[in-house]
Amino acid sequence: EAGVAQSPRYKIIEKRQSVAFWCNPISGHATLYWYQQILGQGPKLLIQFQNNGVVDDSQLPKDRFSAERLKGVDSTLKIQPAKLEDSAVYLCASSSARDRRIFNYGYTFGSGTRLTVV
Amino acid sequence: DAKTTQPPSMDCAEGRAANLPCNHSTISGNEYVYWYRQIHSQGPQYIIHGLKNNETNEMASLIITEDRKSSTLILPHATLRDTAVYYCIVRVGGGSQGNLIFGKGTKLSVKP
C-alpha cells in the first residue's frame, strides 16, 4: 500500500514570498490533516478535512495560511506571505474510519516538507 | 494542549529493554492511549494503542495502570534504530473526534 505522498521535500523562500505544499493521502482515506512542526516541538494540527469539507481549522492562521481539498483526494496548503516564524516541517496525514482496524491505528503520516524562510 | 506528561529524554543501552513512562491523570473513560514515534527527518509512525488492557504487538508492549492514569511503553530489546522521539497521546477513539494532539515527547537515545 502506497503511503502519504508529500512534495516538495524541501523549500527555501524569502520572507513575504508565497509557497505551496502538496499532499496525496492514502487511497480511500477520507480524512486528511495538515500539521506544522517547529524544531524541537511536537506536531501541531493546522487543519482537518473530511472528504472535501473542513472539520477543524481553529489553529490555522487564516490571515496567511489557506488549504483546500477540492475533490476530496489530494490537498494543497499555501502560505502567503511567509514570515520567518513559519520555518517548520509541514506534515500531512490521513486516516480512514471505514476500516475500523485502520482507524484505530490512528493516522499515517507523510515525510513532510521542510520550509525555511530567510 | 497535550493531556500527557513525559520525561524530555532517556537513554537506553542497546539490547536492553527501554521503558518509556507517560502520565495522563485526566484521561476520560472513552479515551485511548496512543504511542507514536518520530525518527529524525521522518513523519510520526504509529506504534501501539490501548484502552485499559495491556497490549503487545511486534514493535512494543503497552502497560496501562488499573486506574488508567499512567502507562509505560516497553521496547523489549532496543536497537540503535529505535533512537527517536516517542509521543504518548490520549485520544477519543471513534469518528472524527479527538484529533492527535502531540506534546514534546521523550527523546530516546539508544547507545551501543
Coordinates of C-alpha atoms in Angstrom, one line a residue:
Chain A
E1 CA 0.0 0.0 0.0
A2 CA 1.4 3.4 -1.0
G3 CA 1.9 5.8 1.8
V4 CA 1.1 9.5 2.1
A5 CA 3.0 11.4 -0.5
Q6 CA 4.2 15.0 0.0
S7 CA 6.1 17.4 -2.2
P8 CA 8.3 19.2 -2.3
R9 CA 10.6 17.7 0.3
Y10 CA 12.5 20.9 1.0
K11 CA 11.7 24.6 0.2
I12 CA 13.7 27.7 0.9
I13 CA 12.0 31.1 0.3
E14 CA 12.4 34.7 1.4
K15 CA 10.1 36.3 3.8
R16 CA 7.0 37.8 2.2
Q17 CA 7.1 35.3 -0.6
S18 CA 4.4 32.7 -1.2
V19 CA 4.7 28.9 -1.0
A20 CA 2.5 25.9 -1.6
F21 CA 2.8 22.3 -0.4
W22 CA 1.0 19.3 -1.9
C23 CA -0.3 16.1 -0.2
N24 CA -1.7 13.0 -1.7
P25 CA -3.2 10.8 1.0
I26 CA -3.6 7.0 1.1
S27 CA -6.2 5.9 -1.4
G28 CA -9.6 5.8 0.1
H29 CA -8.7 7.8 3.2
A30 CA -11.5 10.3 3.7
T31 CA -9.8 12.3 6.5
L32 CA -6.8 14.4 5.8
Y33 CA -4.8 16.5 8.2
W34 CA -2.1 19.2 8.0
Y35 CA 0.3 19.6 10.9
Q36 CA 3.1 22.2 11.5
Q37 CA 6.2 21.0 13.4
I38 CA 8.6 23.7 14.6
L39 CA 12.0 22.5 15.5
G40 CA 12.1 20.9 19.0
Q41 CA 8.3 20.7 19.3
G42 CA 5.7 18.1 18.6
P43 CA 3.5 18.5 15.6
K44 CA 0.6 21.0 15.9
L45 CA -2.7 20.4 13.9
L46 CA -3.4 23.2 11.5
I47 CA -6.5 21.9 9.6
Q48 CA -8.6 18.7 9.3
F49 CA -10.6 17.8 6.2
Q50 CA -13.3 15.1 6.0
N51 CA -13.6 14.4 2.2
N52 CA -13.6 17.9 0.7
G53 CA -15.1 19.7 3.8
V54 CA -13.2 21.4 6.6
V55 CA -13.8 19.8 10.0
D56 CA -11.4 21.8 12.2
D57 CA -9.3 24.8 11.2
S58 CA -9.3 26.6 14.5
Q59 CA -5.4 26.6 14.7
L60 CA -4.9 27.7 11.1
P61 CA -3.6 31.4 10.9
K62 CA -6.2 32.3 8.3
D63 CA -4.6 35.7 7.5
R64 CA -1.8 34.0 5.7
F65 CA -2.5 30.3 5.6
S66 CA -5.0 28.6 3.3
A67 CA -5.8 25.0 2.4
E68 CA -8.0 23.2 0.0
R69 CA -9.1 19.7 -0.9
L70 CA -11.3 20.3 -3.8
K71 CA -12.1 16.8 -5.0
G72 CA -11.7 15.1 -1.6
V73 CA -8.5 13.5 -2.6
D74 CA -5.2 15.4 -2.7
S75 CA -4.7 18.7 -0.8
T76 CA -2.7 21.9 -1.1
L77 CA -1.6 24.1 1.8
K78 CA -0.5 27.6 1.0
I79 CA 1.3 30.4 2.9
Q80 CA 1.0 33.9 1.6
P81 CA 3.0 35.9 2.6
A82 CA 5.5 33.8 4.6
K83 CA 7.1 35.0 7.8
L84 CA 10.4 33.9 9.5
E85 CA 8.4 32.1 12.2
D86 CA 6.7 29.9 9.5
S87 CA 10.0 27.9 9.2
A88 CA 9.0 24.4 10.1
V89 CA 8.2 21.0 8.8
Y90 CA 4.7 20.7 7.4
L91 CA 3.3 17.2 7.8
C92 CA 0.3 15.7 6.0
A93 CA -1.5 12.7 7.5
S94 CA -4.6 10.7 6.5
S95 CA -6.9 8.3 8.2
S96 CA -10.0 6.2 7.4
A97 CA -13.0 5.5 9.6
R98 CA -14.4 2.9 7.3
D99 CA -11.9 0.2 8.2
R100 CA -12.0 0.1 12.0
R101 CA -8.7 -1.6 12.2
I102 CA -7.0 1.1 10.2
F103 CA -8.9 3.9 12.1
N104 CA -7.8 2.6 15.5
Y105 CA -4.2 2.7 14.3
G106 CA -4.7 6.4 14.0
Y107 CA -3.0 8.3 11.3
T108 CA -0.5 7.6 8.6
F109 CA 1.9 10.5 8.1
G110 CA 4.0 11.6 5.2
S111 CA 7.6 12.5 5.5
G112 CA 6.8 16.2 5.4
T113 CA 8.0 19.4 3.7
R114 CA 10.8 21.3 5.4
L115 CA 10.3 25.0 4.9
T116 CA 13.0 27.5 5.6
V117 CA 12.1 31.2 5.4
V118 CA 15.1 33.6 5.2
Chain B
D1 CA -2.9 21.3 24.9
A2 CA -1.5 17.8 25.2
K3 CA -3.0 15.9 28.1
T4 CA 0.1 13.8 28.8
T5 CA 3.4 14.3 30.6
Q6 CA 6.6 12.6 29.5
P7 CA 10.2 13.0 30.5
P8 CA 12.1 15.0 27.9
S9 CA 14.8 12.5 27.4
M10 CA 16.0 9.0 28.3
D11 CA 19.0 6.8 27.5
C12 CA 19.0 3.0 26.9
A13 CA 21.7 0.5 26.2
E14 CA 21.4 -1.4 23.0
G15 CA 19.8 -4.8 23.6
R16 CA 18.2 -3.8 26.8
A17 CA 14.6 -3.0 27.4
A18 CA 13.5 0.6 27.1
N19 CA 10.7 1.6 29.4
L20 CA 9.1 4.9 28.5
P21 CA 6.7 6.4 31.1
C22 CA 3.7 8.6 30.4
N23 CA 1.3 10.3 32.8
H24 CA -2.3 11.0 31.7
S25 CA -4.1 11.7 35.0
T26 CA -7.0 13.5 33.4
I27 CA -7.8 10.7 30.9
S28 CA -11.5 10.2 30.2
G29 CA -13.2 6.8 30.1
N30 CA -13.6 6.8 26.3
E31 CA -10.0 8.0 25.6
Y32 CA -7.4 5.6 24.2
V33 CA -3.7 5.9 24.9
Y34 CA -1.7 6.0 21.6
W35 CA 2.0 5.9 21.2
Y36 CA 3.8 7.2 18.1
R37 CA 7.5 7.7 17.4
Q38 CA 9.3 10.1 15.1
I39 CA 12.7 9.2 13.7
H40 CA 14.8 12.1 12.5
S41 CA 13.5 13.6 9.2
Q42 CA 10.5 11.4 9.1
G43 CA 6.8 11.8 9.9
P44 CA 5.5 10.2 13.1
Q45 CA 4.9 6.5 13.0
Y46 CA 2.2 4.6 14.8
I47 CA 3.5 2.1 17.4
I48 CA 0.6 0.8 19.6
H49 CA -2.6 1.9 21.3
G50 CA -4.8 0.7 24.1
L51 CA -7.9 1.5 26.2
K52 CA -7.4 -0.3 29.5
N53 CA -5.9 -3.7 28.9
N54 CA -2.2 -4.3 28.3
E55 CA -1.4 -4.6 24.6
T56 CA 1.5 -6.2 22.7
N57 CA 2.4 -6.2 19.0
E58 CA 5.5 -6.9 17.0
M59 CA 7.0 -3.5 17.9
A60 CA 6.3 -2.9 21.6
S61 CA 4.2 -3.6 24.7
L62 CA 1.9 -1.1 26.3
I63 CA 1.2 -1.4 30.0
I64 CA -1.7 0.7 31.3
T65 CA -2.2 1.1 35.1
E66 CA -5.5 -0.1 36.5
D67 CA -6.6 3.5 37.2
R68 CA -5.5 4.4 33.7
K69 CA -3.7 7.5 34.9
S70 CA -0.4 6.4 33.5
S71 CA 1.2 4.0 31.1
T72 CA 4.5 2.6 30.0
L73 CA 5.7 1.8 26.5
I74 CA 8.2 -1.1 26.5
L75 CA 10.6 -1.8 23.7
P76 CA 11.9 -5.2 24.8
H77 CA 15.2 -5.2 23.0
A78 CA 16.2 -1.7 22.0
T79 CA 18.3 -1.3 18.9
L80 CA 20.2 1.8 17.6
R81 CA 17.3 2.2 15.1
D82 CA 14.9 2.8 17.9
T83 CA 16.6 6.2 18.6
A84 CA 13.7 8.6 18.1
V85 CA 11.2 10.9 19.8
Y86 CA 8.4 9.0 21.4
Y87 CA 5.0 10.6 21.8
C88 CA 2.3 9.5 24.2
I89 CA -1.2 10.8 23.2
V90 CA -4.7 10.3 24.6
R91 CA -7.5 10.5 22.1
V92 CA -11.1 9.6 21.7
G93 CA -11.2 6.5 19.6
G94 CA -14.2 7.0 17.3
G95 CA -15.4 9.1 14.4
S96 CA -13.8 12.4 13.6
Q97 CA -13.5 13.3 17.2
G98 CA -10.3 13.7 19.2
N99 CA -7.5 14.7 16.9
L100 CA -4.0 13.6 17.7
I101 CA -2.6 16.3 20.0
F102 CA 1.2 16.0 20.4
G103 CA 3.3 17.1 23.3
K104 CA 7.1 17.4 23.2
G105 CA 7.6 13.7 23.7
T106 CA 10.5 11.8 25.1
K107 CA 13.8 11.7 23.1
L108 CA 15.1 8.2 23.5
S109 CA 18.8 7.6 22.7
V110 CA 19.9 4.0 22.3
K111 CA 23.6 3.7 22.9
P112 CA 26.0 0.9 21.8

